[in-house]
Coordinates of C-alpha atoms in Angstrom, one line a residue:
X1 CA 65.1 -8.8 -61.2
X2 CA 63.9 -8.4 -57.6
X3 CA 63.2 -5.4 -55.7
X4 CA 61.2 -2.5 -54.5
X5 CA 58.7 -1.7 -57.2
X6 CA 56.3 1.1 -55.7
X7 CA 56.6 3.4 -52.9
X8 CA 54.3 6.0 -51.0
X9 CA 54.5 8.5 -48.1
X10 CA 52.4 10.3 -45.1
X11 CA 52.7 13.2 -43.3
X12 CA 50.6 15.0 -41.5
X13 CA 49.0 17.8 -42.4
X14 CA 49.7 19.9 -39.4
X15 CA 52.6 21.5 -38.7
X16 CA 53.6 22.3 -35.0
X17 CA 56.0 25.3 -34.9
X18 CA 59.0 24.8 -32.5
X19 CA 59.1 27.9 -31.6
X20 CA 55.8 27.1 -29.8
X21 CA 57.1 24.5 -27.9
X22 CA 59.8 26.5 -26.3
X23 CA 58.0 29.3 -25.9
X24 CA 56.4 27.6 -23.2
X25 CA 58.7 25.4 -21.9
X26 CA 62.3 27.6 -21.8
X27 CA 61.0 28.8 -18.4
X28 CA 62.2 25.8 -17.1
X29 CA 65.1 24.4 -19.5
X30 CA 66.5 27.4 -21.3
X31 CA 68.5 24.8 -23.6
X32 CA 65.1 24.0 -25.6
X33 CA 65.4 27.6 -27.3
X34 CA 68.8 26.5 -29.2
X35 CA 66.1 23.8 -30.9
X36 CA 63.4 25.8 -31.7
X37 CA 64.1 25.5 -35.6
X38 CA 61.6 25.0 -38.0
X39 CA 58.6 22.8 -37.1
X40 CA 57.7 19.0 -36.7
X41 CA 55.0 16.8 -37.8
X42 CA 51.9 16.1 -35.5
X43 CA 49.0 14.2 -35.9
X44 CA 45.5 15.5 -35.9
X45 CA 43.5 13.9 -32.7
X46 CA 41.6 11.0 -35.0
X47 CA 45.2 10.4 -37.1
X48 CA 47.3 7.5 -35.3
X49 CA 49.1 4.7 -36.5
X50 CA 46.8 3.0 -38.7
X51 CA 45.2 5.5 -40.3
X52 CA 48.7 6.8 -41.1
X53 CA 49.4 3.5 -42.7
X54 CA 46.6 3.2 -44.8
X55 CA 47.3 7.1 -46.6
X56 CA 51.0 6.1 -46.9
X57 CA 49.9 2.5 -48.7
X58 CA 47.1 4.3 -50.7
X59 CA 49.9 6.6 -52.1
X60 CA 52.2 3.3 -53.0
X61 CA 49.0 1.9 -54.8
X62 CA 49.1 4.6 -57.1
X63 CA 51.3 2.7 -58.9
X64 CA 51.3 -0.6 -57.4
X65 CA 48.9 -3.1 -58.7
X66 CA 46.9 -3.7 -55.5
X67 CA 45.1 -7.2 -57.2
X68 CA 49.0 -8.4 -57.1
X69 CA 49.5 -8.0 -53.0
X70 CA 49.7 -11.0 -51.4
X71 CA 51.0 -9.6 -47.9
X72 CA 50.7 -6.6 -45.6
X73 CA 53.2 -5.7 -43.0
X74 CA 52.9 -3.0 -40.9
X75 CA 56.1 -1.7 -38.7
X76 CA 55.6 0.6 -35.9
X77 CA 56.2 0.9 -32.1
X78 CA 53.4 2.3 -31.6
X79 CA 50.9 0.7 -32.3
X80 CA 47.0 1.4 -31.3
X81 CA 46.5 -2.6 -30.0
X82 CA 48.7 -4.8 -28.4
X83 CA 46.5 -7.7 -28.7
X84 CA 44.3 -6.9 -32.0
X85 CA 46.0 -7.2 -35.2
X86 CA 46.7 -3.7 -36.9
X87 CA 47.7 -4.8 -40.1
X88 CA 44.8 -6.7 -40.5
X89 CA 42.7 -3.5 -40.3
X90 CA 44.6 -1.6 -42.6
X91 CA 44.7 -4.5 -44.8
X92 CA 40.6 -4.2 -45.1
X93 CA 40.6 -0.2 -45.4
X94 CA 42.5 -0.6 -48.3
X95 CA 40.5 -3.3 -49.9
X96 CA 43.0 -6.0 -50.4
X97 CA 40.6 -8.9 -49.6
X98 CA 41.0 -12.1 -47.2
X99 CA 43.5 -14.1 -49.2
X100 CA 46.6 -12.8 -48.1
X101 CA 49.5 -12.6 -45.3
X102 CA 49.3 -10.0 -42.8
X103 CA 52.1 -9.7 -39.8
X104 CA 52.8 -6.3 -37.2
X105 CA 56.3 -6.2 -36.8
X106 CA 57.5 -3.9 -33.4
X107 CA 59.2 -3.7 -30.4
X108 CA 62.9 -2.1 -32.9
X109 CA 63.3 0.7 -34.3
X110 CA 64.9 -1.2 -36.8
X111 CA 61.4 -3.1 -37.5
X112 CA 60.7 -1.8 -40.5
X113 CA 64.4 -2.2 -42.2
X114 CA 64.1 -6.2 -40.7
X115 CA 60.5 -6.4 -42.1
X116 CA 62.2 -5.2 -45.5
X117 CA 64.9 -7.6 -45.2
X118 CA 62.5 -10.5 -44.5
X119 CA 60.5 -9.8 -47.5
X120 CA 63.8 -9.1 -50.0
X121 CA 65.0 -12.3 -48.6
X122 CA 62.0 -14.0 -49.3
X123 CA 62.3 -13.3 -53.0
X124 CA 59.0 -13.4 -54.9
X125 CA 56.9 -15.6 -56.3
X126 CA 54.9 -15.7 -59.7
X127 CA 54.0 -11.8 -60.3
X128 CA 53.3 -11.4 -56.8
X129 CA 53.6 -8.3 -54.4
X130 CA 54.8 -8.0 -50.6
X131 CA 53.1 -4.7 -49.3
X132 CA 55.3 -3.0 -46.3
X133 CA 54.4 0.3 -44.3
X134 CA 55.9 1.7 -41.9
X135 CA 54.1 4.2 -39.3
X136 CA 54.7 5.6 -36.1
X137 CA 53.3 8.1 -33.9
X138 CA 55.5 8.5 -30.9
X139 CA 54.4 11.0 -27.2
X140 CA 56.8 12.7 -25.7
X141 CA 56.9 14.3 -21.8
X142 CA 56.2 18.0 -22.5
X143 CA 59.4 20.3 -23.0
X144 CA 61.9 17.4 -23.7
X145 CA 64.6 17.1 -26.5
X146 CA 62.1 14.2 -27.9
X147 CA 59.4 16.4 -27.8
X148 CA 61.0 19.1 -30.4
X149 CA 63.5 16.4 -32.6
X150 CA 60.6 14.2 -33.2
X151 CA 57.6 13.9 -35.7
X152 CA 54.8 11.4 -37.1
X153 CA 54.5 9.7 -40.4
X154 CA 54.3 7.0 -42.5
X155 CA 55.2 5.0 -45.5
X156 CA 55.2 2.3 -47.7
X157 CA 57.1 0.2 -50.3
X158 CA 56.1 -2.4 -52.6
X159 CA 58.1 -5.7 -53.2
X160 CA 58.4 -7.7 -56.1
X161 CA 59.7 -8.3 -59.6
X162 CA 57.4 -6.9 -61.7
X163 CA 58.2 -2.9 -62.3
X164 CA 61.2 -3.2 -60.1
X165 CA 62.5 0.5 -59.5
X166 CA 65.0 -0.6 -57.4
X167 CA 67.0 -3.4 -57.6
X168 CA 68.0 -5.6 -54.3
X169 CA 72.1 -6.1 -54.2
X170 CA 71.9 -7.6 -51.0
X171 CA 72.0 -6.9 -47.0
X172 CA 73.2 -7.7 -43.8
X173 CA 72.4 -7.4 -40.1
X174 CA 74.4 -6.7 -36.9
X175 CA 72.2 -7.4 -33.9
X176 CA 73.6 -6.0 -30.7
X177 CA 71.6 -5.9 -27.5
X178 CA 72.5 -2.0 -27.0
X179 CA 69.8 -0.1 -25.1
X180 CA 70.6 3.0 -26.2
X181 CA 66.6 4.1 -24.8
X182 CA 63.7 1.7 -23.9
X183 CA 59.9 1.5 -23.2
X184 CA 58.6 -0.7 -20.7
X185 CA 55.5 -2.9 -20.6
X186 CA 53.3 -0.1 -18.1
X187 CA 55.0 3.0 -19.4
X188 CA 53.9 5.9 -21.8
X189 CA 57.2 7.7 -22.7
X190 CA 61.0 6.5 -23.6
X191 CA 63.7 6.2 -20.9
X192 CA 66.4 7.7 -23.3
X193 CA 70.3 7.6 -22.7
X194 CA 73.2 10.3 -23.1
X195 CA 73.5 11.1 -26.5
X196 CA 77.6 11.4 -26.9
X197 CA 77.4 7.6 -25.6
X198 CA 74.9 6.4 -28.1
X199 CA 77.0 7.7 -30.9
X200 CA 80.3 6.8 -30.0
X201 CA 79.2 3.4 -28.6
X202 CA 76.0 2.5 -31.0
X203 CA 76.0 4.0 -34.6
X204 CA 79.9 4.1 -34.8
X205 CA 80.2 0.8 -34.3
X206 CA 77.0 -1.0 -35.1
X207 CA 76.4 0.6 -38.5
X208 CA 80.3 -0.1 -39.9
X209 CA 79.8 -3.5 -38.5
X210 CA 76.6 -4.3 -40.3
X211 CA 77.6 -2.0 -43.8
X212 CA 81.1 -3.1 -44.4
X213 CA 80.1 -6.6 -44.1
X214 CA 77.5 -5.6 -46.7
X215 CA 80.4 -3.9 -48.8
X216 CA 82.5 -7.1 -49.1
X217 CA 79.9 -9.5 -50.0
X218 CA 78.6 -7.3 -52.8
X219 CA 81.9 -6.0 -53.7
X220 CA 81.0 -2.5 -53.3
X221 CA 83.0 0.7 -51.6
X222 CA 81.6 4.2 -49.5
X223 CA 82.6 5.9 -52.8
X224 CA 80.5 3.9 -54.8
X225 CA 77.1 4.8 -52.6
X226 CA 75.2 8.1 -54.4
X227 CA 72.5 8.0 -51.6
X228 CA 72.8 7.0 -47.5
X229 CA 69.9 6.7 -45.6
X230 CA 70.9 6.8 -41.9
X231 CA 68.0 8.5 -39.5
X232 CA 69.1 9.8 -36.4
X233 CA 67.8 13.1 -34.2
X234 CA 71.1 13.9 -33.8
X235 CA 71.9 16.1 -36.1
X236 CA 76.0 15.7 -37.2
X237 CA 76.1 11.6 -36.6
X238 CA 74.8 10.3 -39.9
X239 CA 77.8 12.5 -41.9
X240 CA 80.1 11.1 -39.1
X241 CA 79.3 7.5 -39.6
X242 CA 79.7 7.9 -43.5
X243 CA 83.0 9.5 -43.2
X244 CA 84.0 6.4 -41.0
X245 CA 82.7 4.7 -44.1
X246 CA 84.4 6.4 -46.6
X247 CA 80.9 7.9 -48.2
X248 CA 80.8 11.1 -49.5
X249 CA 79.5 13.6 -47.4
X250 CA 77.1 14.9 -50.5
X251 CA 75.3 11.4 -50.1
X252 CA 74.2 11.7 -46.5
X253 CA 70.7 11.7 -46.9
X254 CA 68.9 14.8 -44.4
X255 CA 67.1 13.2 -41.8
X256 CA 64.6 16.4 -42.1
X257 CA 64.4 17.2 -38.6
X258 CA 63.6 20.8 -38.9
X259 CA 60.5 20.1 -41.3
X260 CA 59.4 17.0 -39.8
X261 CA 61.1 15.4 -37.6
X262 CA 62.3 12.2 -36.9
X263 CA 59.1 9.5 -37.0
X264 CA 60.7 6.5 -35.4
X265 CA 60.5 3.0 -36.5
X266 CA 59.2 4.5 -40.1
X267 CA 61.8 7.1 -40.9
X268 CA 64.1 5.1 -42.7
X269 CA 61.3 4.1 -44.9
X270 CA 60.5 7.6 -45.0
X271 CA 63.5 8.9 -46.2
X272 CA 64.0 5.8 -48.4
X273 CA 60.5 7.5 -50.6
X274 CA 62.5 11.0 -50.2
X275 CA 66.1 9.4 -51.9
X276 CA 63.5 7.7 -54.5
X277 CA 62.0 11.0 -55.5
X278 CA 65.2 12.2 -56.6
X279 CA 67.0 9.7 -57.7
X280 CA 68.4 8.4 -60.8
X281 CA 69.1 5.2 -63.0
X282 CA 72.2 3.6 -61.5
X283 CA 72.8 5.2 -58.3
X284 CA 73.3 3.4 -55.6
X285 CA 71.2 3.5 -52.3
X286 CA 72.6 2.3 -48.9
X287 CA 69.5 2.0 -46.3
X288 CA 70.6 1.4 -42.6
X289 CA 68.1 1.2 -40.0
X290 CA 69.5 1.6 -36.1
X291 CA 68.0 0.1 -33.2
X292 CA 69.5 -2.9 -30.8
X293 CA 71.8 -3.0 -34.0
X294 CA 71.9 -2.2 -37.5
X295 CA 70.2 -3.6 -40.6
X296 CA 72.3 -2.4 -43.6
X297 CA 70.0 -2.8 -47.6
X298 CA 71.8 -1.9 -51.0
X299 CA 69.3 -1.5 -53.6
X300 CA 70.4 -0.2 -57.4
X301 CA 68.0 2.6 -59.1
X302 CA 66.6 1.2 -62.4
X303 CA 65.3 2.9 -65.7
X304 CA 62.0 2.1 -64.1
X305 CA 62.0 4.5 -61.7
X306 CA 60.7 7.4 -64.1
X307 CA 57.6 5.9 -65.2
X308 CA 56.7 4.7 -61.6
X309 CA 56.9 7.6 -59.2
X310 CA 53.2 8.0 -56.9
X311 CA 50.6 10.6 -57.0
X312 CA 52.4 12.4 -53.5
X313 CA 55.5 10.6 -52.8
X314 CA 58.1 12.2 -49.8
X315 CA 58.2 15.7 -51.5
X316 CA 54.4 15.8 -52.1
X317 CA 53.3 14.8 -48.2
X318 CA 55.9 17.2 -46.8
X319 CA 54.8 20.3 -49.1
X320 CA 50.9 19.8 -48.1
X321 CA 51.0 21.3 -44.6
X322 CA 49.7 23.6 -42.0
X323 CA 51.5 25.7 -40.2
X324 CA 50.3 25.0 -36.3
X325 CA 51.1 27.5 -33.6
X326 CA 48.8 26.1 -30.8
X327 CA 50.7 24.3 -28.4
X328 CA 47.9 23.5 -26.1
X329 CA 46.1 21.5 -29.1
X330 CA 49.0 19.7 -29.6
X331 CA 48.8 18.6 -26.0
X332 CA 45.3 17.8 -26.1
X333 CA 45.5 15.9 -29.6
X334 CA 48.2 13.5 -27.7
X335 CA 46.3 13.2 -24.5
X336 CA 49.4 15.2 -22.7
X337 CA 46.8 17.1 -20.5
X338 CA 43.1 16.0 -18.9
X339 CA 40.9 18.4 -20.5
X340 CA 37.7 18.7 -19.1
X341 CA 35.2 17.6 -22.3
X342 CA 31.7 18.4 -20.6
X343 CA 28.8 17.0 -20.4
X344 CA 28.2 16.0 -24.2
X345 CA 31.6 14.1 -24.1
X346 CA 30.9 11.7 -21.0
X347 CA 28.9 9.6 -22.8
X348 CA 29.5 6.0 -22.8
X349 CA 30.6 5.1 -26.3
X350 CA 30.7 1.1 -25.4
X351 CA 32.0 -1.0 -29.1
X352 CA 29.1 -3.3 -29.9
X353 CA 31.7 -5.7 -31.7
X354 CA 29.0 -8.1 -33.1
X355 CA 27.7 -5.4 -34.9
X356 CA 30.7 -3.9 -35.7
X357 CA 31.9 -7.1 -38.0
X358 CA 28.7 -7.5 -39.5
X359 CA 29.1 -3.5 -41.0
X360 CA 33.2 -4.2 -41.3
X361 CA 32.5 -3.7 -45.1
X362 CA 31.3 -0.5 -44.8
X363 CA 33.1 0.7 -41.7
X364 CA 36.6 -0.3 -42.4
X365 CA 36.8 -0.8 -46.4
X366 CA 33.8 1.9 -47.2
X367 CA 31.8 -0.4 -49.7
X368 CA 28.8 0.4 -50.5
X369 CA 26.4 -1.3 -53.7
X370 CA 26.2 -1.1 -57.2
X371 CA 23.0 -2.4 -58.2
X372 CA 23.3 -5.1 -61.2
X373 CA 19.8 -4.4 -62.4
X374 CA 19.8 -0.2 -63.1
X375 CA 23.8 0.5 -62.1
X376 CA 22.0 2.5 -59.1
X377 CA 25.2 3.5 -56.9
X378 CA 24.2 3.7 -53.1
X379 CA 26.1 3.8 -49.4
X380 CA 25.3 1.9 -47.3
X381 CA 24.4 -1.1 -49.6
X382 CA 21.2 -2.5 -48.4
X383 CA 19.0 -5.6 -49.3
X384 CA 17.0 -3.1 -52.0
X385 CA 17.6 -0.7 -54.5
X386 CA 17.5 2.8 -53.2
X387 CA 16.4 3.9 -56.8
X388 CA 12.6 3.9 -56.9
X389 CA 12.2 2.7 -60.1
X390 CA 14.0 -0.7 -59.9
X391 CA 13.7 -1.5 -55.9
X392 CA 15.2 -4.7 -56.8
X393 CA 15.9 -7.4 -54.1
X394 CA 19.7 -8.7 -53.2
X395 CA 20.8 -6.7 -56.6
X396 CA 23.8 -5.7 -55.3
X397 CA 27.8 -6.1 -56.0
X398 CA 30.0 -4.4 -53.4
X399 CA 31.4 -0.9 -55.1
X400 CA 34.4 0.7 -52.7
X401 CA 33.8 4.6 -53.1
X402 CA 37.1 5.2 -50.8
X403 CA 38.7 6.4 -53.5
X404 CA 35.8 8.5 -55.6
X405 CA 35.6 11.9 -55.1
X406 CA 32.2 13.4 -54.0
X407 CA 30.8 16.9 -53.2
X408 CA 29.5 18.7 -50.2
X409 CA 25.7 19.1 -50.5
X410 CA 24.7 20.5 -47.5
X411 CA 27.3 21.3 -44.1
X412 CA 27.2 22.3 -40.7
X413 CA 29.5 23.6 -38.2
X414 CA 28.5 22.9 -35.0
X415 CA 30.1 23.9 -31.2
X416 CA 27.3 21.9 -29.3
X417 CA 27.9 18.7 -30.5
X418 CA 31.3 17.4 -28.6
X419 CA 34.2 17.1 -31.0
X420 CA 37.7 17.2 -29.7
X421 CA 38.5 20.0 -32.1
X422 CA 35.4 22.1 -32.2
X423 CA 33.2 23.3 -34.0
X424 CA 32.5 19.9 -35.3
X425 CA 31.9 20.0 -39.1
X426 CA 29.9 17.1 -41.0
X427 CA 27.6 17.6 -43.8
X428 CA 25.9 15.7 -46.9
X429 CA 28.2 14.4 -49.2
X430 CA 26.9 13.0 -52.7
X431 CA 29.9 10.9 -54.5
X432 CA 30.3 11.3 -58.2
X433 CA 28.7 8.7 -59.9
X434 CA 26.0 8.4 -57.3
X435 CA 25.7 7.3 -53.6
X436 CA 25.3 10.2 -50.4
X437 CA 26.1 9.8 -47.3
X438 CA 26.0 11.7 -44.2
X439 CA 29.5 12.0 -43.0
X440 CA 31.8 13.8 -40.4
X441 CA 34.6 16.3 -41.9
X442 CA 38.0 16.5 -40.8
X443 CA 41.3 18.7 -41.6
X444 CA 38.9 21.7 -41.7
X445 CA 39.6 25.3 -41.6
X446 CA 37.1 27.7 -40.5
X447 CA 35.2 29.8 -42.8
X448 CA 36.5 27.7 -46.2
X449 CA 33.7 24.8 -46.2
X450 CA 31.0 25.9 -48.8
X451 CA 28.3 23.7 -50.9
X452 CA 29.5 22.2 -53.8
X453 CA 33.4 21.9 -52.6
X454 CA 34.7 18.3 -53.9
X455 CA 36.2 16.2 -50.7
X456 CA 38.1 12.9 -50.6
X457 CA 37.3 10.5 -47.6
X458 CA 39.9 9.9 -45.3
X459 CA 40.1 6.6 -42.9
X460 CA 40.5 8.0 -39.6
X461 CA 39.7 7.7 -35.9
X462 CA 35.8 8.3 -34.8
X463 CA 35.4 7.7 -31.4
X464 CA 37.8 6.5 -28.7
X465 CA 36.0 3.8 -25.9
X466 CA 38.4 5.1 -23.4
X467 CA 36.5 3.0 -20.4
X468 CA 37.7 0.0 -22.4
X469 CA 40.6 0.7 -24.6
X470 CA 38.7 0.5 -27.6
X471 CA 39.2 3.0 -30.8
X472 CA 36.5 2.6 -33.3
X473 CA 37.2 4.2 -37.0
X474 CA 35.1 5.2 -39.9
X475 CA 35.5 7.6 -42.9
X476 CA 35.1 11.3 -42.5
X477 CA 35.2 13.9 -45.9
X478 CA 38.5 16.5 -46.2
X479 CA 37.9 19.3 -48.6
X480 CA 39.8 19.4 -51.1
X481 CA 40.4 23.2 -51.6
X482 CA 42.5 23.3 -48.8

């Protein structure tokens, strides 16, 4: 059996309110008030695409074995380089070594569905694992239709045959050159098309295309499908393509778009982990992903799927939120307005790449060293023992502490030192088992950061080399309490 065998989600914490974003936009298009339902995902400022990725894959590798992953792909259209591999760097955050395949896959909103397809049809080999996530984080122009219908996440599936949750029936792919909205090389936002157009013209034709040729070669009917995955921000077309499919209208999977919004190239992944929540041995799962054409998966729920569910999943990410009123943050977090940063924030924050691959270890996969002579846990790992009564000389094996828990020691909140959502917070933070570090805190509300709080560490962004184009990312320490 051959399949999906592990899956994992991200959203972020914050929460934009809609109700925000027409507040200060109806002045000038009254028609934004009639979507001002609910809220939609946004990104904290040092959250983009590949830090995204790698909480989504962590989640999957609660369950998935990651010493079976042999490959990393990472599908997104917005990705933080165009000429630097991102997959590669979330391959090393999450520890998965050098010996395996990494690929970006872009430029679709169907990239993530193909990249699935490419890996089912693949088929596995030994007791391998193929590793997809899917992540996007999209900008918008200020008071568009985009702007309120759209939101950022991430997630992941693991492919294989051992644990298979859900089994792959087959697939099929319509490709259609239909430029329903497009991005050019130079530009920052969509050019999007009339929306009556793009369903009468794209999904109503493109998805029956690709899904009843799916049907017929895997002998399956509409009526037979207990779950259709179809995202679209408009609202009514996913129910109208299934009735044109003969799917029940109870099987139209929500695309969530007034508690999340609709994250792009990942969302069909997305709500892939939402149908696989819920779901049951035996039900069928119809995954379509739109964009220049359709991709069209059928995948079959096994027993497995009870004993195989991740720490979060869809329902966990979604409910772990903060309700986020500020519109004027959101603008700054996605570089929507030129905020003067003073004096402290004009510094030249130049990447010294040499140096930066000779701490990779610590900087992108947080290793620090165990010592083999007293079992002396320290970070960063250096050439001696930390622990004064050993001191030993090259003693130590690389000891990840991403995932151990640790608690605040000492903290401080600071509104001098620049941080582009003061005050910044960093602190002490001794990891359990042993190791401190000084490190930067993130996802913090004010007044609820006390010694002795645990925190998990986060990758995210830690300074952006906007002269150059450069991001550079580290770990930073998020309470747990919150």
């Amino acid at each position: 059996m051959f399949g999906i065998t592990a899956y994992g989600a991200y959203v972020p914490r914050s929460r934009l309110q809609k109700s925000a974003i027409a507040d200060a936009n109806d002045w000038f298009d009254a028609s934004l008030r009639g979507l001002a339902k609910g809220e939609r995902s946004m990104c904290n400022w040092d959250e983009d695409v590949i830090t995204m990725a790698v909480e989504a894959a962590q989640d999957c590798l609660t369950v998935l074995d990651r010493e079976t992953v042999k490959s990393l792909s990472l599908a997104s259209t917005t990705v933080p380089f165009l000429d630097r591999q991102n997959s590669v760097v979330v391959s090393e955050a999450l520890n998965l070594g050098n010996r395996l395949r990494t690929m970006d896959v872009t430029a679709s909103q169907r990239a993530a569905t193909s990249a699935l397809i490419s890996l089912l049809e693949a088929g596995g080999k030994d007791n391998s694992s193929a590793l997809l996530v899917a992540s996007e984080h999209r900008r918008t122009k200020c008071g568009s239709r985009q702007e309120m219908l759209w939101g950022d996440g991430a997630a992941a599936l693991g492919v294989g045959t051992e644990g298979v949750i859900a089994e792959y029936l087959g697939s099929a792919s319509f490709a259609d050159d239909f430029v329903d909205h497009y991005r050019g090389e130079d530009a920052t936002f969509n050019y999007d098309w009339e929306e009556r157009w793009i369903r009468d013209e794209g999904y109503l034709n493109s998805v029956p295309a690709a899904v009843n040729e799916l049907f017929e070669s895997t002998n399956t009917k509409g009526v037979d499908v207990a779950h259709f995955v179809l995202p679209s921000d408009q609202a009514r077309t996913p129910a109208a393509v299934a009735k044109a499919l003969g799917i029940a209208a109870e099987a139209v999977m929500d695309s969530h778009i007034n508690n999340l919004g609709v994250a792009g190239a990942a969302h069909p992944i997305l709500l892939l982990t939402a149908v696989l929540d819920k779901a049951k041995a035996g039900d069928l799962v119809l995954l379509a992903g739109f964009g220049q054409g359709t991709d069209a998966v059928l995948f079959r729920v096994t027993d497995a799927i009870a004993s195989r569910r991740p720490k979060a999943g869809f329902n966990g990410a979604l409910e772990k939120r903060r309700p986020e009123t500020n519109y004027n943050r959101f603008l700054s977090f996605n570089n929507l307005v030129e905020r003067d940063i003073g004096k402290r924030g004009e510094l030249d924050k130049q990447s010294y790449l040499a140096a930066m691959h000779r701490k990779k270890g610590l900087l992108n996969g947080f290793i620090g060293g165990k010592c083999r002579e007293c079992n002396t846990i320290q970070i960063p790992k250096e050439n001696y023992c930390v622990n004064t009564a050993c001191g030993a000389l090259h003693s130590q094996d690389d000891y990840a502490l991403s995932q151990v828990p640790g608690r605040i020691k000492t903290w401080t909140a600071d509104r001098l030192t620049f941080d582009w959502n003061p005050p910044a917070y960093f602190g002490l933070v001794e990891f359990e088992g042993g190791g401190r570090l000084m490190m930067d805190f993130t996802e913090v509300e004010e007044g609820t950061v006390e010694s002795g709080v645990t925190v998990t560490s986060h990758f995210r962004i830690k300074q952006f080399d906007n002269q150059r184009g450069f991001r550079k990312y580290f770990w930073k320490a998020i309470p747990s309490q919150q």
